[in-house]
CSV table of C-alpha atoms in Angstrom, one decimal:
chain,number,residue,atom,x,y,z
A,1,MET,CA,0.0,-0.2,-0.3
A,2,ASP,CA,1.6,3.4,-1.1
A,3,ALA,CA,1.6,6.4,1.3
A,4,GLY,CA,-0.9,8.3,-0.4
A,5,THR,CA,-3.3,5.2,-0.2
A,6,VAL,CA,-2.4,5.2,3.6
A,7,LEU,CA,-3.3,8.8,4.2
A,8,SER,CA,-6.5,8.4,2.6
A,9,TYR,CA,-7.8,5.3,4.5
A,10,LEU,CA,-6.4,7.6,7.6
A,11,ALA,CA,-8.7,10.6,6.5
A,12,VAL,CA,-11.4,8.2,6.1
A,13,ALA,CA,-10.8,6.7,9.7
A,14,MET,CA,-10.2,10.2,11.4
A,15,THR,CA,-13.7,11.6,10.2
A,16,THR,CA,-15.8,8.7,11.2
A,17,ASP,CA,-14.0,8.4,14.6
A,18,GLY,CA,-16.3,9.7,16.9
A,19,ARG,CA,-13.4,10.2,19.2
A,20,PHE,CA,-11.7,13.1,16.8
A,21,PRO,CA,-13.2,16.3,18.4
A,22,THR,CA,-16.0,17.9,16.7
A,23,GLY,CA,-18.6,18.3,19.0
A,24,GLY,CA,-20.5,15.6,17.4
A,25,TYR,CA,-21.3,13.3,20.6
A,26,SER,CA,-23.3,15.7,22.0
A,27,HIS,CA,-26.2,15.3,19.1
A,28,SER,CA,-28.8,12.7,18.6
A,29,HIS,CA,-30.1,14.3,15.3
A,30,GLY,CA,-33.8,14.2,16.5
A,31,LEU,CA,-33.6,10.7,18.2
A,32,GLU,CA,-34.0,11.8,21.8
A,33,GLN,CA,-37.1,13.8,20.8
A,34,ALA,CA,-38.3,10.8,18.5
A,35,ILE,CA,-38.0,8.7,21.8
A,36,SER,CA,-39.5,11.4,24.0
A,37,ARG,CA,-42.5,11.6,21.6
A,38,GLY,CA,-42.5,7.3,21.6
A,39,HIS,CA,-41.8,7.1,17.8
A,40,ILE,CA,-39.1,5.0,19.0
A,41,ARG,CA,-39.8,2.1,21.1
A,42,PRO,CA,-37.4,-1.1,21.4
A,43,GLU,CA,-40.1,-3.2,22.1
A,44,ASP,CA,-42.7,-2.4,19.4
A,45,PRO,CA,-41.1,-3.5,15.9
A,46,PHE,CA,-43.1,-1.2,14.2
A,47,CYS,CA,-41.6,1.5,16.0
A,48,SER,CA,-37.8,0.1,16.3
A,49,LEU,CA,-34.3,2.0,16.2
A,50,ALA,CA,-33.9,-0.2,13.0
A,51,ARG,CA,-36.8,1.3,11.5
A,52,TRP,CA,-36.0,4.6,12.1
A,53,LEU,CA,-32.4,4.3,10.8
A,54,ARG,CA,-33.7,2.6,7.7
A,55,THR,CA,-35.9,5.6,7.4
A,56,GLN,CA,-33.1,7.8,8.0
A,57,LEU,CA,-30.8,6.3,5.6
A,58,GLN,CA,-33.6,6.5,2.6
A,59,THR,CA,-34.0,10.0,2.9
A,60,VAL,CA,-31.7,12.3,5.0
A,61,VAL,CA,-28.8,10.2,5.3
A,62,ILE,CA,-28.7,9.3,1.5
A,63,THR,CA,-29.0,13.1,0.6
A,64,GLY,CA,-26.1,14.1,2.9
A,65,ALA,CA,-23.8,11.2,1.3
A,66,ALA,CA,-24.7,12.6,-2.0
A,67,GLN,CA,-23.6,16.0,-0.9
A,68,SER,CA,-20.2,14.5,0.5
A,69,ALA,CA,-20.0,12.3,-2.4
A,70,TRP,CA,-20.1,15.6,-4.7
A,71,ALA,CA,-18.1,17.5,-2.6
A,72,ALA,CA,-15.1,14.6,-2.6
A,73,HIS,CA,-15.0,14.5,-6.5
A,74,HIS,CA,-15.1,18.2,-7.0
A,75,SER,CA,-12.1,18.6,-4.2
A,76,ALA,CA,-10.0,15.7,-5.7
A,77,ILE,CA,-6.4,16.4,-6.8
A,78,GLY,CA,-6.0,16.2,-10.8
A,79,HIS,CA,-9.8,16.5,-11.4
A,80,GLY,CA,-9.9,16.5,-15.3
A,81,ASP,CA,-12.8,19.2,-15.6
A,82,LEU,CA,-10.9,21.9,-13.3
A,83,SER,CA,-7.4,23.0,-13.8
A,84,ALA,CA,-7.4,25.4,-10.6
A,85,VAL,CA,-8.1,25.7,-6.6
A,86,ASN,CA,-10.4,28.6,-7.4
A,87,ASP,CA,-12.6,26.8,-9.8
A,88,ARG,CA,-12.6,23.9,-7.2
A,89,SER,CA,-13.7,27.0,-4.5
A,90,ASP,CA,-16.4,28.2,-6.4
A,91,LEU,CA,-18.1,25.0,-7.2
A,92,LEU,CA,-18.1,24.1,-3.4
A,93,ILE,CA,-19.7,27.7,-2.5
A,94,LEU,CA,-22.5,26.6,-4.9
A,95,LEU,CA,-22.6,23.5,-3.0
A,96,ASP,CA,-23.2,25.0,0.1
A,97,SER,CA,-26.3,26.7,-0.9
A,98,GLU,CA,-27.8,23.7,-2.6
A,99,ILE,CA,-27.3,21.8,0.7
A,100,ASP,CA,-29.3,24.9,2.4
A,101,ALA,CA,-32.1,24.0,0.0
A,102,ARG,CA,-32.0,20.6,0.7
A,103,THR,CA,-32.2,20.9,4.4
A,104,PRO,CA,-36.1,22.1,5.4
A,105,SER,CA,-35.2,22.1,9.3
A,106,PRO,CA,-33.7,25.4,10.3
A,107,ARG,CA,-32.3,23.7,13.5
A,108,ALA,CA,-30.9,21.1,11.1
A,109,ARG,CA,-29.0,23.6,8.9
A,110,GLU,CA,-27.8,25.3,12.2
A,111,VAL,CA,-26.3,21.9,13.8
A,112,SER,CA,-24.8,21.0,10.4
A,113,ARG,CA,-23.2,24.3,9.9
A,114,SER,CA,-21.9,24.0,13.7
A,115,LEU,CA,-20.2,20.7,13.3
A,116,GLY,CA,-18.9,21.5,9.8
A,117,ARG,CA,-17.2,24.8,11.5
A,118,ARG,CA,-15.7,22.4,14.1
A,119,LEU,CA,-14.4,19.8,11.8
A,120,ILE,CA,-13.3,22.1,9.0
A,121,THR,CA,-11.4,24.4,11.9
A,122,ASN,CA,-9.9,21.0,13.4
A,123,LEU,CA,-8.6,19.6,10.4
A,124,LEU,CA,-6.9,22.4,9.1
A,125,VAL,CA,-5.3,22.8,12.4
A,126,GLY,CA,-4.3,19.2,12.9
A,127,TRP,CA,-3.4,19.1,9.1
A,128,THR,CA,-1.2,21.8,8.2
A,129,THR,CA,1.5,23.4,9.3
A,130,PRO,CA,1.6,27.2,10.3
A,131,SER,CA,4.1,28.5,8.1
A,132,THR,CA,2.5,27.2,5.0
A,133,LYS,CA,-0.3,29.2,3.2
A,134,PHE,CA,-1.6,26.1,2.0
A,135,ALA,CA,-1.7,22.7,3.3
A,136,GLU,CA,1.7,20.6,3.8
A,137,ILE,CA,0.7,17.3,5.0
A,138,ARG,CA,3.1,15.7,7.2
A,139,VAL,CA,3.3,12.1,7.6
A,140,ALA,CA,5.7,12.0,10.6
A,141,PRO,CA,3.3,12.9,13.6
A,142,VAL,CA,0.9,10.2,12.6
A,143,LEU,CA,3.0,7.5,10.8
A,144,PRO,CA,6.5,7.7,12.6
A,145,GLU,CA,7.5,3.9,11.6
A,146,MET,CA,7.3,4.7,7.8
A,147,PRO,CA,11.0,4.9,6.5
A,148,GLY,CA,11.6,7.7,4.3
A,149,LEU,CA,8.7,9.9,5.0
A,150,CYS,CA,9.4,11.0,8.6
A,151,GLY,CA,9.3,15.1,9.0
A,152,GLU,CA,8.8,15.6,5.2
A,153,PRO,CA,6.4,17.5,3.1
A,154,PHE,CA,4.8,14.4,1.2
A,155,GLY,CA,4.5,14.9,-2.1
A,156,GLY,CA,5.5,18.2,-4.4
A,157,VAL,CA,3.1,21.0,-5.8
A,158,ASP,CA,1.6,18.5,-8.3
A,159,GLY,CA,1.0,15.8,-5.5
A,160,ILE,CA,-0.1,16.3,-2.0
A,161,GLU,CA,1.4,19.4,-1.2
A,162,GLY,CA,-1.5,22.2,-1.4
A,163,ALA,CA,-3.8,19.1,-1.3
A,164,LEU,CA,-5.9,20.7,1.1
A,165,ALA,CA,-6.3,23.9,-0.7
A,166,PRO,CA,-10.0,23.3,-1.3
A,167,LEU,CA,-10.7,23.0,2.0
A,168,GLU,CA,-8.8,25.9,3.2
A,169,LEU,CA,-10.5,28.0,0.4
A,170,LEU,CA,-13.9,26.8,1.7
A,171,ALA,CA,-13.3,27.8,5.1
A,172,ILE,CA,-12.8,31.4,3.8
A,173,GLU,CA,-15.4,32.0,1.7
A,174,VAL,CA,-17.9,30.0,4.0
A,175,ALA,CA,-17.6,30.9,7.5
A,176,SER,CA,-19.8,28.0,8.7
A,177,PRO,CA,-19.9,25.5,5.7
A,178,HIS,CA,-21.8,22.2,6.4
A,179,LEU,CA,-20.9,19.0,8.0
A,180,SER,CA,-21.3,17.1,4.7
A,181,GLU,CA,-19.3,19.2,2.5
A,182,VAL,CA,-16.5,19.5,4.6
A,183,THR,CA,-16.3,15.8,5.3
A,184,GLY,CA,-16.4,15.1,1.5
A,185,CYS,CA,-14.0,18.0,0.8
A,186,PHE,CA,-11.6,16.9,3.0
A,187,LEU,CA,-11.8,13.1,1.9
A,188,GLY,CA,-11.5,14.5,-1.9
A,189,CYS,CA,-8.4,16.2,-1.0
A,190,LEU,CA,-6.4,13.4,0.3
A,191,GLY,CA,-7.7,11.3,-2.8
A,192,THR,CA,-10.7,9.2,-1.2
A,193,SER,CA,-13.4,8.3,-4.0
A,194,PRO,CA,-16.7,9.7,-3.9
A,195,VAL,CA,-17.9,6.1,-2.9
A,196,GLU,CA,-15.8,6.1,0.1
A,197,ALA,CA,-17.0,9.4,1.2
A,198,ALA,CA,-20.3,8.6,0.6
A,199,ALA,CA,-20.2,5.3,2.9
A,200,ALA,CA,-17.9,7.5,5.3
A,201,TRP,CA,-21.1,9.6,5.7
A,202,CYS,CA,-23.3,6.7,5.9
A,203,TYR,CA,-21.4,5.5,8.9
A,204,ASN,CA,-20.9,8.7,10.9
A,205,CYS,CA,-24.6,9.1,10.4
A,206,LEU,CA,-25.6,5.9,11.8
A,207,VAL,CA,-23.0,5.7,14.5
A,208,SER,CA,-24.3,8.9,15.6
A,209,HIS,CA,-27.9,7.8,16.2
A,210,VAL,CA,-26.7,4.5,17.7
A,211,SER,CA,-24.5,6.0,19.9
A,212,ALA,CA,-27.8,8.2,21.4
A,213,ALA,CA,-29.7,5.1,21.2
A,214,VAL,CA,-27.5,3.3,23.6
A,215,LYS,CA,-27.5,6.3,26.1
A,216,LEU,CA,-31.2,7.1,25.8
A,217,LEU,CA,-32.3,3.9,25.8
A,218,GLY,CA,-30.1,1.6,27.9
A,219,MET,CA,-29.8,-0.6,24.7
A,220,ASP,CA,-27.2,-3.1,24.7
A,221,PRO,CA,-24.4,-1.7,23.1
A,222,VAL,CA,-23.5,-4.5,21.1
A,223,SER,CA,-26.9,-5.3,19.9
A,224,ALA,CA,-27.3,-2.0,19.0
A,225,PHE,CA,-24.1,-1.6,16.9
A,226,GLY,CA,-25.2,-5.0,15.4
A,227,LEU,CA,-28.0,-3.0,13.6
A,228,LEU,CA,-25.3,-2.0,11.3
A,229,PRO,CA,-24.1,-5.0,9.4
A,230,SER,CA,-28.2,-6.1,9.4
A,231,LEU,CA,-28.7,-2.5,7.3
A,232,GLY,CA,-26.0,-3.6,4.9
A,233,ASP,CA,-28.1,-4.1,2.1
A,234,ILE,CA,-29.8,-0.7,2.5
A,235,ILE,CA,-26.6,1.1,3.1
A,236,SER,CA,-25.0,-0.4,-0.2
A,237,ASP,CA,-28.0,0.7,-2.2
A,238,VAL,CA,-27.5,4.1,-0.7
A,239,VAL,CA,-24.0,4.4,-1.1
A,240,ALA,CA,-24.1,3.4,-4.8
A,241,GLU,CA,-27.2,5.9,-5.4
A,242,ALA,CA,-25.6,8.7,-3.6
A,243,SER,CA,-22.1,8.6,-5.3
A,244,HIS,CA,-24.0,8.3,-8.6
A,245,PHE,CA,-24.4,12.1,-8.1
A,246,ALA,CA,-20.8,13.1,-7.6
A,247,SER,CA,-20.4,14.1,-11.3
A,248,ARG,CA,-23.8,15.0,-11.8
A,249,PRO,CA,-24.5,19.3,-11.9
A,250,ALA,CA,-25.0,20.2,-8.1
A,251,SER,CA,-28.9,21.1,-9.0
A,252,GLU,CA,-29.3,17.4,-9.7
A,253,LEU,CA,-28.3,16.5,-6.2
A,254,PRO,CA,-31.1,14.5,-4.6
A,255,SER,CA,-33.5,16.2,-1.8
A,256,TYR,CA,-35.1,13.2,0.2
A,257,SER,CA,-36.6,14.5,3.5
A,258,PHE,CA,-38.0,12.9,6.5
A,259,SER,CA,-40.4,15.3,8.0
A,260,LEU,CA,-41.1,14.0,11.2
A,261,ALA,CA,-37.4,13.9,11.9
A,262,ASP,CA,-37.3,17.8,10.8
A,263,ALA,CA,-40.6,18.3,13.0
A,264,LEU,CA,-39.2,16.5,16.0
A,265,LEU,CA,-35.6,18.8,15.6
A,266,GLU,CA,-37.7,21.7,16.0
A,267,GLU,CA,-39.5,20.7,19.0
A,268,HIS,CA,-36.4,19.5,20.8
A,269,ALA,CA,-34.5,22.9,20.1
A,270,THR,CA,-37.2,24.5,22.6
A,271,ARG,CA,-36.7,21.8,25.1
A,272,LYS,CA,-35.0,23.0,28.4
A,273,ASP,CA,-34.7,19.4,29.6
A,274,ARG,CA,-33.0,18.0,26.8
A,275,LEU,CA,-29.7,15.9,27.1
A,276,PHE,CA,-28.3,16.3,23.5
A,277,ALA,CA,-27.7,19.3,21.6
A,278,SER,CA,-30.1,18.2,18.9
B,1,MET,CA,-5.3,26.5,57.9
B,2,HIS,CA,-7.1,29.0,55.5
B,3,LEU,CA,-4.5,31.0,53.5
B,4,GLU,CA,-5.8,34.4,52.3
B,5,ILE,CA,-4.1,33.2,49.0
B,6,PRO,CA,-4.1,29.5,48.8
B,7,GLN,CA,-0.1,28.4,48.1
B,8,GLY,CA,1.7,25.3,47.1
B,9,GLY,CA,4.6,24.3,44.6
B,10,SER,CA,4.4,24.8,41.2
B,11,ARG,CA,0.7,25.2,41.3
B,12,SER,CA,0.2,28.5,43.5
B,13,PRO,CA,-0.9,31.3,41.4
B,14,SER,CA,2.3,33.4,42.1
B,15,SER,CA,4.2,30.9,39.9
B,16,ILE,CA,1.5,30.2,37.5
B,17,GLU,CA,2.3,32.1,34.1
B,18,THR,CA,-1.1,32.8,32.6
B,19,ASP,CA,-0.1,35.7,29.8
B,20,SER,CA,-3.2,35.9,27.6
B,21,LEU,CA,-7.0,36.8,28.4
B,22,PRO,CA,-9.3,35.7,29.2
B,23,VAL,CA,-7.8,33.4,32.0
B,24,LYS,CA,-10.2,30.1,31.6
B,25,ILE,CA,-10.7,28.6,34.9
B,26,GLY,CA,-12.7,25.1,34.9
B,27,ILE,CA,-14.4,23.9,38.0
B,28,GLY,CA,-15.2,20.6,38.3
B,29,GLY,CA,-16.1,17.9,40.8
B,30,PRO,CA,-19.0,15.3,41.9
B,31,VAL,CA,-22.7,15.9,42.1
B,32,GLY,CA,-23.8,18.3,44.6
B,33,SER,CA,-20.5,19.3,45.8
B,34,GLY,CA,-21.1,23.1,45.3
B,35,LYS,CA,-19.7,23.7,42.1
B,36,THR,CA,-22.4,26.1,41.1
B,37,ALA,CA,-22.6,27.7,44.1
B,38,LEU,CA,-19.1,28.0,43.9
B,39,VAL,CA,-19.3,29.8,40.7
B,40,ALA,CA,-22.2,31.8,42.0
B,41,GLU,CA,-19.8,33.3,44.9
B,42,LEU,CA,-16.9,34.1,42.7
B,43,CYS,CA,-19.4,36.0,40.3
B,44,ARG,CA,-20.7,37.8,43.1
B,45,SER,CA,-17.3,38.7,44.5
B,46,LEU,CA,-15.3,39.2,41.5
B,47,SER,CA,-17.8,40.8,38.6
B,48,GLY,CA,-17.4,44.3,39.5
B,49,ARG,CA,-13.6,44.2,39.0
B,50,ILE,CA,-13.2,41.7,36.5
B,51,ASN,CA,-14.7,41.4,33.1
B,52,LEU,CA,-16.2,37.6,33.5
B,53,GLY,CA,-18.5,35.2,31.7
B,54,VAL,CA,-19.4,31.7,32.9
B,55,VAL,CA,-20.0,28.3,30.7
B,56,THR,CA,-22.2,25.9,32.3
B,57,ASN,CA,-22.2,22.1,31.4
B,58,ASP,CA,-25.0,20.0,32.8
B,59,ILE,CA,-27.1,16.9,32.5
B,60,TYR,CA,-29.9,18.8,31.0
B,61,THR,CA,-29.5,22.1,29.1
B,62,THR,CA,-30.0,24.8,31.1
B,63,GLU,CA,-30.2,23.9,35.0
B,64,ASP,CA,-27.3,25.3,36.5
B,65,ALA,CA,-27.3,28.6,33.9
B,66,GLU,CA,-31.0,29.3,35.3
B,67,PHE,CA,-29.7,29.2,38.8
B,68,LEU,CA,-26.9,31.3,38.1
B,69,LYS,CA,-29.3,33.8,36.2
B,70,ARG,CA,-31.9,33.7,39.3
B,71,GLN,CA,-28.9,34.3,41.6
B,72,GLY,CA,-28.8,37.7,39.7
B,73,VAL,CA,-24.9,37.4,40.0
B,74,LEU,CA,-24.5,38.1,36.2
B,75,SER,CA,-26.3,39.5,33.5
B,76,ASP,CA,-27.8,36.7,31.4
B,77,ASP,CA,-25.9,37.4,28.0
B,78,ARG,CA,-22.7,36.5,30.1
B,79,ILE,CA,-24.1,33.1,30.9
B,80,VAL,CA,-24.0,30.3,28.1
B,81,ALA,CA,-24.8,26.4,28.6
B,82,VAL,CA,-23.5,23.8,26.9
B,83,GLN,CA,-25.3,20.4,26.5
B,84,THR,CA,-23.2,17.5,27.2
B,85,GLY,CA,-25.2,14.7,25.6
B,86,CYS,CA,-24.7,12.3,28.7
B,87,CYS,CA,-21.1,12.9,28.9
B,88,PRO,CA,-19.8,15.4,31.2
B,89,HIS,CA,-16.5,14.4,30.9
B,90,THR,CA,-16.3,14.2,27.2
B,91,ALA,CA,-17.6,17.7,27.2
B,92,ILE,CA,-14.4,19.2,29.2
B,93,ARG,CA,-11.9,16.8,28.4
B,94,ASP,CA,-12.1,14.6,25.1
B,95,ASP,CA,-14.3,16.8,22.6
B,96,ILE,CA,-14.0,20.1,24.0
B,97,SER,CA,-15.5,21.2,20.7
B,98,ASP,CA,-18.8,23.1,22.2
B,99,ASN,CA,-17.1,24.5,25.2
B,100,GLN,CA,-14.7,25.9,23.0
B,101,ALA,CA,-17.4,27.5,20.8
B,102,ALA,CA,-19.1,28.8,24.0
B,103,VAL,CA,-15.9,30.5,25.1
B,104,GLU,CA,-15.6,32.1,21.7
B,105,SER,CA,-19.0,33.2,21.7
B,106,LEU,CA,-18.8,35.1,24.9
B,107,VAL,CA,-15.2,36.3,23.8
B,108,ARG,CA,-16.7,37.9,20.6
B,109,ALA,CA,-19.9,38.9,22.8
B,110,HIS,CA,-17.8,41.0,25.2
B,111,GLU,CA,-15.0,43.0,24.4
B,112,GLY,CA,-12.0,42.8,26.8
B,113,LEU,CA,-13.1,40.0,28.8
B,114,GLU,CA,-10.6,39.0,31.5
B,115,LEU,CA,-11.9,35.8,33.2
B,116,VAL,CA,-14.1,32.7,31.9
B,117,ILE,CA,-15.1,30.2,34.2
B,118,ILE,CA,-16.1,26.8,32.9
B,119,GLU,CA,-18.2,24.7,35.2
B,120,SER,CA,-18.2,21.2,34.4
B,121,GLY,CA,-21.4,18.7,34.9
B,122,GLY,CA,-21.4,16.6,38.1
B,123,ASP,CA,-18.8,13.7,37.9
B,124,ASN,CA,-16.5,11.5,39.2
B,125,LEU,CA,-13.2,11.9,40.8
B,126,THR,CA,-11.5,11.3,37.1
B,127,ALA,CA,-13.2,14.5,35.7
B,128,THR,CA,-10.4,16.6,34.8
B,129,PHE,CA,-10.3,19.5,32.1
B,130,SER,CA,-8.4,19.6,28.7
B,131,ALA,CA,-5.5,22.0,28.7
B,132,GLY,CA,-6.9,23.0,25.4
B,133,LEU,CA,-9.8,24.5,27.2
B,134,VAL,CA,-8.8,25.9,30.4
B,135,ASP,CA,-5.5,27.4,31.7
B,136,LYS,CA,-6.1,26.2,35.4
B,137,GLN,CA,-8.5,24.2,37.1
B,138,ILE,CA,-10.0,23.7,40.4
B,139,PHE,CA,-12.1,20.7,41.8
B,140,VAL,CA,-14.6,20.5,44.4
B,141,VAL,CA,-15.3,18.1,46.9
B,142,ASP,CA,-17.4,18.0,50.3
B,143,VAL,CA,-17.1,16.7,53.6
B,144,ALA,CA,-20.6,14.9,53.3
B,145,GLY,CA,-19.2,12.4,50.9
B,146,GLY,CA,-16.9,11.0,54.0
B,147,ASP,CA,-13.3,12.2,54.8
B,148,LYS,CA,-11.5,9.2,52.9
B,149,VAL,CA,-12.4,11.0,49.5
B,150,PRO,CA,-9.3,13.0,49.2
B,151,ARG,CA,-7.0,9.8,49.9
B,152,LYS,CA,-9.2,8.2,47.0
B,153,GLY,CA,-7.5,10.1,45.0
B,154,GLY,CA,-8.2,10.3,41.6
B,155,PRO,CA,-6.8,12.8,38.6
B,156,GLY,CA,-9.7,15.4,39.7
B,157,ILE,CA,-8.0,15.6,43.4
B,158,THR,CA,-4.4,14.8,42.4
B,159,ARG,CA,-4.0,17.0,39.2
B,160,SER,CA,-6.0,20.0,39.7
B,161,ASP,CA,-4.5,23.4,40.3
B,162,LEU,CA,-6.8,24.2,43.6
B,163,LEU,CA,-8.4,21.6,45.4
B,164,VAL,CA,-11.5,22.8,47.3
B,165,ILE,CA,-13.3,21.0,50.3
B,166,ASN,CA,-16.6,22.2,50.8
B,167,LYS,CA,-19.1,22.0,53.3
B,168,VAL,CA,-17.1,22.0,56.4
B,169,ASP,CA,-20.2,23.1,58.4
B,170,LEU,CA,-21.5,19.9,58.2
B,171,ALA,CA,-18.0,17.9,59.1
B,172,THR,CA,-19.3,17.3,62.7
B,173,LEU,CA,-22.6,16.2,61.5
B,174,VAL,CA,-21.4,13.7,59.2
B,175,GLY,CA,-18.5,12.5,61.3
B,176,ALA,CA,-15.9,13.6,59.1
B,177,ASP,CA,-12.3,14.6,60.6
B,178,LEU,CA,-11.3,18.0,58.8
B,179,ALA,CA,-7.7,17.5,60.0
B,180,VAL,CA,-7.5,14.1,58.3
B,181,MET,CA,-9.2,15.3,55.3
B,182,GLU,CA,-6.5,18.5,54.8
B,183,ARG,CA,-3.3,16.2,55.6
B,184,ASP,CA,-4.4,13.7,53.2
B,185,ALA,CA,-5.0,16.3,50.8
B,186,TRP,CA,-1.7,17.8,51.1
B,187,GLU,CA,0.0,14.5,51.0
B,188,ILE,CA,-1.8,13.1,48.1
B,189,ARG,CA,-1.3,16.7,46.0
B,190,GLN,CA,2.3,16.7,47.0
B,191,GLY,CA,1.7,20.0,48.6
B,192,ALA,CA,-0.4,21.8,45.7
B,193,PRO,CA,-2.8,24.1,47.1
B,194,VAL,CA,-5.9,23.3,49.2
B,195,VAL,CA,-8.5,25.2,50.8
B,196,LEU,CA,-11.7,24.3,53.4
B,197,ILE,CA,-14.4,26.3,52.6
B,198,SER,CA,-18.3,26.7,53.4
B,199,LEU,CA,-20.1,28.1,51.0
B,200,ARG,CA,-23.0,28.4,53.3
B,201,THR,CA,-21.2,30.0,55.9
B,202,ASP,CA,-18.7,31.8,53.9
B,203,GLU,CA,-15.9,30.3,56.1
B,204,GLY,CA,-12.4,30.6,53.8
B,205,VAL,CA,-14.4,31.4,50.5
B,206,ILE,CA,-12.0,34.5,50.1
B,207,GLY,CA,-9.3,32.1,49.6
B,208,VAL,CA,-11.0,30.7,46.4
B,209,VAL,CA,-11.8,34.3,45.3
B,210,ASN,CA,-8.3,35.5,45.6
B,211,TRP,CA,-6.9,32.6,44.0
B,212,VAL,CA,-8.7,33.2,41.0
B,213,SER,CA,-8.0,37.0,41.5
B,214,ALA,CA,-4.4,36.7,41.7
B,215,LEU,CA,-4.6,34.6,38.3
B,216,VAL,CA,-6.4,37.5,36.4
B,217,GLU,CA,-4.3,40.1,38.1
B,218,GLY,CA,-1.0,38.0,36.9
B,219,ALA,CA,-2.2,37.7,33.3
B,220,ARG,CA,-3.0,41.7,33.1
B,221,GLN,CA,0.5,42.5,34.4
B,222,MET,CA,1.9,40.2,32.2
B,223,LEU,CA,0.0,41.8,29.3
B,224,LYS,CA,1.3,45.1,30.2
B,225,ILE,CA,5.2,43.7,30.2
B,226,ALA,CA,4.6,42.5,27.3
């Protein structure tokens, strides 16, 4: 496995690891309110967590996965259609407004931008050196055992150096970009494919719900996380469909919505006794 | 022994170099030990001479923030509540994003802010603040938990910059030996500062107020020199 591929995997691992600090642990994305309102009851198969996750996958998650895949495709180094970083940046700004249009709940937009802002800030701090205008990825801090790479900038101007330029420009152009866009943009910069970006997005969303469910419902964590492989076929379909949109015009991105979840998010935001931020 | 400003080794305020404002102080400790009451007292004593704000972390969104607002110790816009998603220790140590955002919002809203007090949600003896979030941290325990608490140790007790043992007025009622608590605390903390207080009777509280005040004054002086 070459070092570029290793970095690509590392990028996926970091953005899908709940331990990477983005504030995501404090969000249930409407699940807390769904439980409070009786829409999720573990003992009732018609109101199960699995059913909630399926609906999320087929609506909100696939919509976000397509955004991540699109951002990954348009942030990728060596993109055939685009010669300059600024062109990619313009497209990422366009995507920002397209995501707004596909996120009906004001609270969902607020949460997405808040999490996106924190992720992009932490990624740019963590993956760049302060002395460079654009990102210079140094392998040494994370892969010290790899010979020949320690302490050296990885690649050149035409390679990885400056790879995070689209991400940096996104941070400059959009004060608080959406989470799906930041995730996809970062992954694309590091050479991750749109399919992998869509899959990473699906995993992130599902784990957020499952982690919150373990805390709120007292579920057996093994059973709760066991729902993920049981949803494998649906996840596979979602990833395939979402990544299909990666190279289509942004205006064609899907806009499936889950109106109950949107309503629950709005209601949850008005509660004073909530455990989670969303 | 209640010192005017609690001292002890490298964690005395006189030896602490905090050269930027606002100074960020974390206050942690178990549920019911008196964290919110201490924050209220600090605000009451310091708000006239220090430009300050408070971030609360609670099980539910605004319990502690509402308490502080009811106390009238600070204007409402200087108190920000953070939700911790059932993980109070995560919010102050492992993923400090939400608290950082809260501090940033206070800094943006209040020009010249000199002190931000970040109160953790009630947790266990292992809860400590990330150095990325606070400059110094205070850990609050109380005598009602028994006089063995300091001896039990845990990062909250051993690593905090100031250990506060609250509710000394209850010691005789719960059979806690204050001398044992103080001795054990000094031993396990290797001489780092400890102060015994009662927020109900006001005993010893001036020591905490002065300790915090000295940190802010130190930062002011460092900035003047710079």
